[in-house]
mmCIF file of C-alpha atoms in Angstrom:
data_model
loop_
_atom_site.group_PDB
_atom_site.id
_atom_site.type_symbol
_atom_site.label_atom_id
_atom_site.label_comp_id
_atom_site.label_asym_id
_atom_site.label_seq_id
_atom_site.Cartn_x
_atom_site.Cartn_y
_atom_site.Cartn_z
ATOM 1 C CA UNK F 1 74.764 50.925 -17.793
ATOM 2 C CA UNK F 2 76.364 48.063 -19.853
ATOM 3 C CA UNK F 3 77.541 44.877 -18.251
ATOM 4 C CA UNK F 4 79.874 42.257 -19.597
ATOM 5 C CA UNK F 5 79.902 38.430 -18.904
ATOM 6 C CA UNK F 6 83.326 37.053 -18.076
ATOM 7 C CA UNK F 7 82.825 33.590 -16.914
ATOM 8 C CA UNK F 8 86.694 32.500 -17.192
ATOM 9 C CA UNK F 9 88.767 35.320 -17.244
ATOM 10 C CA UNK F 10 92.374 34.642 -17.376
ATOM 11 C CA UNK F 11 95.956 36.092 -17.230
ATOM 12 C CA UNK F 12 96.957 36.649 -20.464
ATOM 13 C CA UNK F 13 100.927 35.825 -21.196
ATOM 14 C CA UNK F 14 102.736 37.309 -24.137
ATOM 15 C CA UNK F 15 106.022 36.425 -25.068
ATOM 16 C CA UNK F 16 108.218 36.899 -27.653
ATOM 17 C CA UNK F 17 110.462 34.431 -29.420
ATOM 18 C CA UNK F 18 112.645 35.193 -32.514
ATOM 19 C CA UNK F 19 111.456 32.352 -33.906
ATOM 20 C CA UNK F 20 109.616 29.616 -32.891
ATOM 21 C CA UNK F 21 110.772 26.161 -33.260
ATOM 22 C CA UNK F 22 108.841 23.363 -32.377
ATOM 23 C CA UNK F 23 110.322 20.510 -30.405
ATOM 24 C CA UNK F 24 113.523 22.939 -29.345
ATOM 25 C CA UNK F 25 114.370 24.969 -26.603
ATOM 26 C CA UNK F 26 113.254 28.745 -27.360
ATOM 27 C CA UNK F 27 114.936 31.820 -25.716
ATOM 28 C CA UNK F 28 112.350 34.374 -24.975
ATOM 29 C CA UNK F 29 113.193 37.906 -26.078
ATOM 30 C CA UNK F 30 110.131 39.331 -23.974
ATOM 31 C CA UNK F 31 108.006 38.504 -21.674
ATOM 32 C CA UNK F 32 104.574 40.361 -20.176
ATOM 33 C CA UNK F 33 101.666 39.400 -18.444
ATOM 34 C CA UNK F 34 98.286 41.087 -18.987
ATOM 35 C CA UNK F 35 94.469 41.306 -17.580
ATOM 36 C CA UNK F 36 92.962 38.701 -19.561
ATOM 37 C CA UNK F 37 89.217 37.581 -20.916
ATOM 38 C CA UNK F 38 87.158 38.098 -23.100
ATOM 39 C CA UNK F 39 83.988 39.847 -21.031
ATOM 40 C CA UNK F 40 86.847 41.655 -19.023
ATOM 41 C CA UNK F 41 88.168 42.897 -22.532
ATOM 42 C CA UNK F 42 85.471 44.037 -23.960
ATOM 43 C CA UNK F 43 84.821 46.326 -20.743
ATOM 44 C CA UNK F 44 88.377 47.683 -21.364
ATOM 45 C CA UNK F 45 87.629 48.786 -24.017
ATOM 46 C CA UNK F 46 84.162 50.175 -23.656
ATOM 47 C CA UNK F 47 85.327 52.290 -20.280
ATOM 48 C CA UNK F 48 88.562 53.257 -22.343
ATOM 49 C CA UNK F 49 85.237 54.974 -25.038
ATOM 50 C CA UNK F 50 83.518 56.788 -22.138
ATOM 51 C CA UNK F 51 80.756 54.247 -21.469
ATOM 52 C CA UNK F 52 79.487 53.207 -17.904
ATOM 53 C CA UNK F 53 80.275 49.744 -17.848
ATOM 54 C CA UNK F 54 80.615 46.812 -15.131
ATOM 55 C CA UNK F 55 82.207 43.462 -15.446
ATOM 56 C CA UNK F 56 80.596 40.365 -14.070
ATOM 57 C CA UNK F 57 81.975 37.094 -13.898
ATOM 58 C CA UNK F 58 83.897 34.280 -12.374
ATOM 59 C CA UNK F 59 87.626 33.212 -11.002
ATOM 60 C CA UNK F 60 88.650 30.680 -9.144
ATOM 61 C CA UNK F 61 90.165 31.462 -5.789
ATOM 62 C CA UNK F 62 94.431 31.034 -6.729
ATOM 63 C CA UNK F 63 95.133 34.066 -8.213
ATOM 64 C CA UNK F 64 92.108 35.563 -7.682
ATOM 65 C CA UNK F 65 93.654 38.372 -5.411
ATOM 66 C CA UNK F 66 96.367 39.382 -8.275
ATOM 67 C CA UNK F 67 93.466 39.072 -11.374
ATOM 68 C CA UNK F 68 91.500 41.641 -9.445
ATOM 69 C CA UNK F 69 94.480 44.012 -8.463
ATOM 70 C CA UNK F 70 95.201 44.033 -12.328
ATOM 71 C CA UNK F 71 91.250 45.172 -13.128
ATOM 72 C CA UNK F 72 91.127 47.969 -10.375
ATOM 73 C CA UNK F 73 94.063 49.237 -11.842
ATOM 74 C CA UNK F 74 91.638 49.642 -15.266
ATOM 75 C CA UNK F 75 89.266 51.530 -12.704
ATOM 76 C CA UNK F 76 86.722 48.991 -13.731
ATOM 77 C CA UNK F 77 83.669 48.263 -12.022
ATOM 78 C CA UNK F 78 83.525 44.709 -11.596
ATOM 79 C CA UNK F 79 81.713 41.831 -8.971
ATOM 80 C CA UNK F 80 83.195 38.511 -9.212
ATOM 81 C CA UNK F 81 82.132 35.407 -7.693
ATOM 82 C CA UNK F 82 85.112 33.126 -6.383
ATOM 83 C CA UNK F 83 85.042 29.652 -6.558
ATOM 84 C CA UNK F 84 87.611 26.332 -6.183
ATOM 85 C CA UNK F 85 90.194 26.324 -8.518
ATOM 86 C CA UNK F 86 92.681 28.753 -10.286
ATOM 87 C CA UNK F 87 93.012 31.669 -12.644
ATOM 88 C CA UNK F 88 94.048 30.163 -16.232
ATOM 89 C CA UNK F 89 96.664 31.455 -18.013
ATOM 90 C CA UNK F 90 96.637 31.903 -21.277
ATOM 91 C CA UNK F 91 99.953 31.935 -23.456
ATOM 92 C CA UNK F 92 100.803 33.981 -26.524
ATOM 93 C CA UNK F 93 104.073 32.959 -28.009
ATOM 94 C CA UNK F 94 104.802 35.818 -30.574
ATOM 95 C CA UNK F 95 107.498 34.924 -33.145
ATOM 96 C CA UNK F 96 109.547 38.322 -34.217
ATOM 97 C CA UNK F 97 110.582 36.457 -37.536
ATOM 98 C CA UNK F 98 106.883 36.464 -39.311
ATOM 99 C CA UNK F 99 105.055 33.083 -38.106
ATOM 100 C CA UNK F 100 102.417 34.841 -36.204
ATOM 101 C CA UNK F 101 100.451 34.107 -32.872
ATOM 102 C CA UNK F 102 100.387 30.940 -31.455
ATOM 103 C CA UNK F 103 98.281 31.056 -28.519
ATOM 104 C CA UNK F 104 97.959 27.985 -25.433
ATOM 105 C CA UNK F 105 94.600 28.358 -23.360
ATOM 106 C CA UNK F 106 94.187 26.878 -20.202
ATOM 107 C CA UNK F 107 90.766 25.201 -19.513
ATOM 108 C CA UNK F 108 89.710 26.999 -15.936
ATOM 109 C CA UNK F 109 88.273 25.843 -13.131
ATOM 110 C CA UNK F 110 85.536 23.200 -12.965
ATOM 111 C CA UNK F 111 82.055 24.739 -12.619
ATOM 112 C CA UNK F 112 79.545 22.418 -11.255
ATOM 113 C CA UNK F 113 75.615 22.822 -11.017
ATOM 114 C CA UNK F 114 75.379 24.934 -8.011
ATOM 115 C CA UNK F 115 78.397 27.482 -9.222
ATOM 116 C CA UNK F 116 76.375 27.891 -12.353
ATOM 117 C CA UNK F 117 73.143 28.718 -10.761
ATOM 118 C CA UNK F 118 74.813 31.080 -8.028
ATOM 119 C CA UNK F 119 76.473 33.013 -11.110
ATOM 120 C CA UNK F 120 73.358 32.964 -12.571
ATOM 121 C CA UNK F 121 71.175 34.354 -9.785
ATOM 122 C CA UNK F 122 74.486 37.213 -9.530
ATOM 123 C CA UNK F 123 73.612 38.167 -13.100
ATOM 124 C CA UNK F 124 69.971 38.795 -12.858
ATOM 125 C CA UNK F 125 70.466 40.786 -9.401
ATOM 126 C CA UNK F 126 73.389 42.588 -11.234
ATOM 127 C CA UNK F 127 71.897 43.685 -14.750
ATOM 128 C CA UNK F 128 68.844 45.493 -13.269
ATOM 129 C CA UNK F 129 69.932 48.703 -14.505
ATOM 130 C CA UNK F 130 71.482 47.286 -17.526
ATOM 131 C CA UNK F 131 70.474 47.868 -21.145
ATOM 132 C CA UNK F 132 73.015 46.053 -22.779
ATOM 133 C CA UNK F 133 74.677 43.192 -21.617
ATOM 134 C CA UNK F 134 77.487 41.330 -23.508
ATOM 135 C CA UNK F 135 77.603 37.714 -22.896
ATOM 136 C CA UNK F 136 81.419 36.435 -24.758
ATOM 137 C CA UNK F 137 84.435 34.226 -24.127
ATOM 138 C CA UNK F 138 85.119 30.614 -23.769
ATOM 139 C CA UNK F 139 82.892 28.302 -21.293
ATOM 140 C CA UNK F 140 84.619 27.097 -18.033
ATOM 141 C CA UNK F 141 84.957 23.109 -17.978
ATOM 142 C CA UNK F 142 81.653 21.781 -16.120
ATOM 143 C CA UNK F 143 79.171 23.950 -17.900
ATOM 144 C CA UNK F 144 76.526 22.202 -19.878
ATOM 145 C CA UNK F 145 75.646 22.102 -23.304
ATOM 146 C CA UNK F 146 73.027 25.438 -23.788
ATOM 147 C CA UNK F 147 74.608 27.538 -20.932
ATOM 148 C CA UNK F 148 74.819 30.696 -22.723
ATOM 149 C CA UNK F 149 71.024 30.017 -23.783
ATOM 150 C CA UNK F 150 69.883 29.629 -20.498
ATOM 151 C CA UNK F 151 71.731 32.802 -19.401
ATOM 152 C CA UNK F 152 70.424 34.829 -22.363
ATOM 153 C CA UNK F 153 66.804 33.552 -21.147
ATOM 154 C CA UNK F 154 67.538 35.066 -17.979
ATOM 155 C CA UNK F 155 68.245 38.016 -19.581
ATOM 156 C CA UNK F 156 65.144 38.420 -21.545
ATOM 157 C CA UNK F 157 64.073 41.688 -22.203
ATOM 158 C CA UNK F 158 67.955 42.821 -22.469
ATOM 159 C CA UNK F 159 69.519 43.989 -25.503
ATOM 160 C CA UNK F 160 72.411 41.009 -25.300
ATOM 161 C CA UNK F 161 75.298 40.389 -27.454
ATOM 162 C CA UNK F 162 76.352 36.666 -27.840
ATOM 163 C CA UNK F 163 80.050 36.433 -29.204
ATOM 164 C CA UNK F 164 80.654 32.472 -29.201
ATOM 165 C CA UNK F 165 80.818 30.000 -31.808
ATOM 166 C CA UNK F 166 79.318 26.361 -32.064
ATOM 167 C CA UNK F 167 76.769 24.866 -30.240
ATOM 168 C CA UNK F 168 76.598 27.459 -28.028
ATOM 169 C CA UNK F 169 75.768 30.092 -30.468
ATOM 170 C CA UNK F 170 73.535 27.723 -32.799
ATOM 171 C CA UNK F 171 71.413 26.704 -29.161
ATOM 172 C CA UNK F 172 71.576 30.639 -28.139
ATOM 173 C CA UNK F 173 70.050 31.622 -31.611
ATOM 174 C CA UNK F 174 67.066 29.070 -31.790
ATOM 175 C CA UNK F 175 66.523 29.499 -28.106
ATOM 176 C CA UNK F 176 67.357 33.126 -27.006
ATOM 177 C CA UNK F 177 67.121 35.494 -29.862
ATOM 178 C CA UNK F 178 70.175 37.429 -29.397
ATOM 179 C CA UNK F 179 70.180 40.791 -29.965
ATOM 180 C CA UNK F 180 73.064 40.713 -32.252
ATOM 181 C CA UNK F 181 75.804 38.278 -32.492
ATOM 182 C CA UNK F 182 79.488 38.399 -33.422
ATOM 183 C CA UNK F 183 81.242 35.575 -35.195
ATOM 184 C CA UNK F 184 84.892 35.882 -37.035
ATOM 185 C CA UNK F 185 84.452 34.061 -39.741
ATOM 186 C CA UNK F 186 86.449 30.816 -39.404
ATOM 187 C CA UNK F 187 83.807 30.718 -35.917
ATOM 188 C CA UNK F 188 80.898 31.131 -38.776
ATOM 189 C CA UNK F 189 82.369 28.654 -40.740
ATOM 190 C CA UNK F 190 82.843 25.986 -37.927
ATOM 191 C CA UNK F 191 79.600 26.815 -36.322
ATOM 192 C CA UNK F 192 78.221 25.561 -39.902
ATOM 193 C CA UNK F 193 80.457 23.025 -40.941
ATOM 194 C CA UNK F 194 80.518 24.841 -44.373
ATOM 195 C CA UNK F 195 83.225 26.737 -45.973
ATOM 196 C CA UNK F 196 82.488 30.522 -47.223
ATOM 197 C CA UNK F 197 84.365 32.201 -49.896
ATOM 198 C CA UNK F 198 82.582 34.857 -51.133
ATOM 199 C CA UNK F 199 80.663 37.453 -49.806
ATOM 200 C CA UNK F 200 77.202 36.236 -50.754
ATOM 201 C CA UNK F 201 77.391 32.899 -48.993
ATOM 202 C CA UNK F 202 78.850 34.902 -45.833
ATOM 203 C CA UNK F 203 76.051 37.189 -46.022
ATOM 204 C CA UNK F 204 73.581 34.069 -46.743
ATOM 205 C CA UNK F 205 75.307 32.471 -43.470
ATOM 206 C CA UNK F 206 74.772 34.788 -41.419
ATOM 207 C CA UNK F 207 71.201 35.551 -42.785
ATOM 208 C CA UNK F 208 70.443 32.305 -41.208
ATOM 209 C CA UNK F 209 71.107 33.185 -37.740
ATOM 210 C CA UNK F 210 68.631 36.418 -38.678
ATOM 211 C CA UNK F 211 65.632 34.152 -39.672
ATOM 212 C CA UNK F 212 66.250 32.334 -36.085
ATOM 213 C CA UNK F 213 65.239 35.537 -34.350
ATOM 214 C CA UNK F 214 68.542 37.251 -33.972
ATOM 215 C CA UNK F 215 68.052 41.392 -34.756
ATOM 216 C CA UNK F 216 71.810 41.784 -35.891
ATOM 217 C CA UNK F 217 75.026 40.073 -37.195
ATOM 218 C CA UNK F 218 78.663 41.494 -37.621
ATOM 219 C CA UNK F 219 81.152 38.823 -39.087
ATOM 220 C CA UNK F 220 84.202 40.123 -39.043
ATOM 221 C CA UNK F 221 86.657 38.437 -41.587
ATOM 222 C CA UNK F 222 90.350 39.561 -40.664
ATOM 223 C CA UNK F 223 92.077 41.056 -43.992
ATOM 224 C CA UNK F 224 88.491 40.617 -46.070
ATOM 225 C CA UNK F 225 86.924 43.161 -43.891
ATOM 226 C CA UNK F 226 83.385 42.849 -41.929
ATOM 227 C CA UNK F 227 80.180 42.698 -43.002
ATOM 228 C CA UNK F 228 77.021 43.611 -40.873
ATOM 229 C CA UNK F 229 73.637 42.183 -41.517
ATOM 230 C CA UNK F 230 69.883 42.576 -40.879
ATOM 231 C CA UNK F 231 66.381 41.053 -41.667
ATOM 232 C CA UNK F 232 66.687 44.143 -44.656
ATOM 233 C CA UNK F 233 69.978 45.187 -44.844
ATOM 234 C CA UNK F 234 73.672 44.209 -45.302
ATOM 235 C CA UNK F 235 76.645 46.556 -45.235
ATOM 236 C CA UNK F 236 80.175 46.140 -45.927
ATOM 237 C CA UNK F 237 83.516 47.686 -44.500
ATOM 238 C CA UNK F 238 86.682 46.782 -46.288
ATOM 239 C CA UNK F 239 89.980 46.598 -43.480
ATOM 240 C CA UNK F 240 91.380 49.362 -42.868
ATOM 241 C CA UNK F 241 94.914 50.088 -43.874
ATOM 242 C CA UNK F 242 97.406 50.745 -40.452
ATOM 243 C CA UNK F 243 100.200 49.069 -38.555
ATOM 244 C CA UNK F 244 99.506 45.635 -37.660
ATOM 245 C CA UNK F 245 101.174 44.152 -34.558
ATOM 246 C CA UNK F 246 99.044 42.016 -32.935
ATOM 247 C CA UNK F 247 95.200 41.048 -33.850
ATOM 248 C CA UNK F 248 94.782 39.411 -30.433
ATOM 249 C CA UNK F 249 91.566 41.205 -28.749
ATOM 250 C CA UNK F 250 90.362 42.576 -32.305
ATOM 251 C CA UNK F 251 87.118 41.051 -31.703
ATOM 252 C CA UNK F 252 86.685 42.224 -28.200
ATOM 253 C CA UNK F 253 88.134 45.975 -29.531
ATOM 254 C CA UNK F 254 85.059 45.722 -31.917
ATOM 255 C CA UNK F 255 82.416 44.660 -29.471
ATOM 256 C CA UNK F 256 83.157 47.864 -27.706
ATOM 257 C CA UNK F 257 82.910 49.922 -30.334
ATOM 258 C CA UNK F 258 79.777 48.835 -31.697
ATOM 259 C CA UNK F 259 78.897 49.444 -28.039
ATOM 260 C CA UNK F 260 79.523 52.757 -27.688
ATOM 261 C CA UNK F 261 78.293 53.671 -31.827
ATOM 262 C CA UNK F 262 75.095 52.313 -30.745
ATOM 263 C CA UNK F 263 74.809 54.349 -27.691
ATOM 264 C CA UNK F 264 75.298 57.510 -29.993
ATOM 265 C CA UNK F 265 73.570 56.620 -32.972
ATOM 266 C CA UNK F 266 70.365 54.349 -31.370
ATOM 267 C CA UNK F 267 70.953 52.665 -34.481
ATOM 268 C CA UNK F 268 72.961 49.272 -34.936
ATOM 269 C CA UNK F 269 73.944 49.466 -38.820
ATOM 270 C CA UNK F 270 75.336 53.029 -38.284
ATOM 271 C CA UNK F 271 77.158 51.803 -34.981
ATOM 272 C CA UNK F 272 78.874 49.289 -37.465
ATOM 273 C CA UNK F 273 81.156 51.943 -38.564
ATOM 274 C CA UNK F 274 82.533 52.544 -34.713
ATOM 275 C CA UNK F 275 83.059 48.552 -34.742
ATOM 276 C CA UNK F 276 85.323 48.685 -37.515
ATOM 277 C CA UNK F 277 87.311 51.731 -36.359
ATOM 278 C CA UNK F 278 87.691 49.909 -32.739
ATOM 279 C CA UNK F 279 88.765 46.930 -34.252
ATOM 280 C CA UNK F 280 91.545 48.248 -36.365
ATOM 281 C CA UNK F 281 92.796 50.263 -33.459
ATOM 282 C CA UNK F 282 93.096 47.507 -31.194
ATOM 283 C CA UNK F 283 95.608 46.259 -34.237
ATOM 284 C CA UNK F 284 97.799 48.550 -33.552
ATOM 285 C CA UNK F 285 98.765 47.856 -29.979
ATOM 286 C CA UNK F 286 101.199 44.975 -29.233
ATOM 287 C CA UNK F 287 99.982 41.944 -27.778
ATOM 288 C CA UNK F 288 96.939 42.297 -24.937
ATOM 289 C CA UNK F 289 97.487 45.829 -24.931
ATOM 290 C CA UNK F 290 93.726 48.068 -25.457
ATOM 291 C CA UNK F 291 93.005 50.090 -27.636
ATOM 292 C CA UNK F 292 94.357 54.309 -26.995
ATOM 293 C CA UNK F 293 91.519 56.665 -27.473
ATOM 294 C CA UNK F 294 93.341 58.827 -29.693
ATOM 295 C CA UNK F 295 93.474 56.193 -32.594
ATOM 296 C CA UNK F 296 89.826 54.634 -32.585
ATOM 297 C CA UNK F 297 88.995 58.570 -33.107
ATOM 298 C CA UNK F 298 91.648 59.121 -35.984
ATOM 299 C CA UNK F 299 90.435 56.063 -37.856
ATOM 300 C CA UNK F 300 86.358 56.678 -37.147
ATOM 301 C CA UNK F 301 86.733 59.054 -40.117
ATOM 302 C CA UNK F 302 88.730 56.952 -42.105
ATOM 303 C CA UNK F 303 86.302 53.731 -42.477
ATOM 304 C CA UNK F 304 83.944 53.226 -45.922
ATOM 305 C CA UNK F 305 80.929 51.601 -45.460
ATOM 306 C CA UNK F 306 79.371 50.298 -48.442
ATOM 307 C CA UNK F 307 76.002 48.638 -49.323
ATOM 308 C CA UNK F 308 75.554 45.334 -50.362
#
């Protein structure tokens, strides 16, 4: 069993503009509204692999009945906690004309002390028969500095995978020892407050988090590639070449890849080549859509894996 952490899932929004102009009244072209979150995402995309995976996590109460209707339509199995407050919504405003993505994230509800520890005691009961749990996603509003520390700590003895940026994952490092951790690289390069252009100081960057106690890194860099590295290796997958038309969820696509490649291989730098395969198939969709089976497979083949 694999469980994912979703502590402020959302509706996800997507819609379409010819082109965006700021300050002026935009027609939409499109509109569509999608299961949203990071945690829930990844679990897409891990059930949509084969994998036996549950969804943890919280919502607040507004909305709550509609968020859930959307994730037992996914046939996911899922326990969330409901609390004051309502289900975010996250926008996507997708220009047709070339500007890109530009995305508007609500904040979520408020946590305070006593949601925290409830959701906390709901993870431990919950992750008993859990190997691997994925802890990712943005922090609700209430939830103090070190929270995804503290929750990796209750997960000790888990094999957990942090994807966060900051404080959160410099705290989580030092304090937790993540099994493996998944930065893009502008959430490397913020987390350090350096800039890295070559692939030396991105493998040096993330060699940092290793000598903290973390067992793995992937940074994945967009265009550049990703890179994987270990206390004794470091690998290197250039992009792949297909369709782009949307990168929203790339991340997540790869989390669940490396998820299921390390459930086949037992071995995380050979499960870096499932990673990259996920992540370029979740490319290819439009918007929030997952990934479709049929492509991760196609491109599995397809991915080069080099050492550095």
């Amino acid at each position: 069993m694999i469980t994912t952490i979703c502590m402020n899932p959302c509706f996800d929004k997507t819609v379409e503009v010819q082109k965006l102009e700021i300050g002026q009244v935009n027609r939409i072209q499109d509109v569509r509204v999608d299961l949203g979150g990071n945690g829930i995402n990844v679990a897409v995309v891990a059930d949509r692999l084969g994998l036996d995976v549950q969804c943890l996590g919280v919502m607040g109460k507004d909305g709550a009945e509609e968020l859930t209707d959307l994730i037992n339509k996914e046939n996911l199995k899922h326990s969330f906690q409901t609390i004051p407050g309502h289900v975010r919504t996250n926008t996507k405003i997708l220009s047709r004309s070339g500007q890109g993505i530009t995305e508007l994230n609500e904040p979520g509800p408020v946590f305070s002390q006593e949601i925290l520890d409830n959701f906390f005691s709901m993870a431990y009961e919950k992750t008993r028969e859990s190997d691997m749990v994925v802890v990712t996603g943005s922090l609700p509003p209430g939830c103090p500095e070190g929270t995804y520390r503290d929750l990796l700590k209750i997960l000790e003895g888990k094999k957990c995978i942090l994807d966060t940026e900051g404080k959160e994952l410099e705290l989580a490092a030092k304090g937790a020892c993540p099994f493996l951790i998944k930065p893009n690289l502008k959430e490397l390069e913020a987390t350090l407050g350096i800039e890295l252009r070559t692939m030396r100081t991105i493998r040096d960057a993330a060699l940092l988090f290793i000598q903290l106690g973390v067992k793995h890194a992937v940074v994945s860099m967009g265009e550049m590639g990703a890179m994987y590295v270990s206390a004794d290796k470091t690998l290197f997958a250039p992009a792949l070449r297909v369709e782009i038309k949307s990168t929203v969820g790339a991340g997540d696509a790869m989390i669940g890849g490396l998820l299921l490649g390390y459930q086949q291989e037992n071995d995380m730098a050979r499960a870096f080549r499932y990673g990259i395969a996920a992540g370029a198939a979740s490319v290819m969709t439009a918007g929030t859509l997952p990934i479709v089976r049929e492509d991760f497979y196609r491109l599995l083949d397809m991915v080069k894996i080099q050492e550095v």
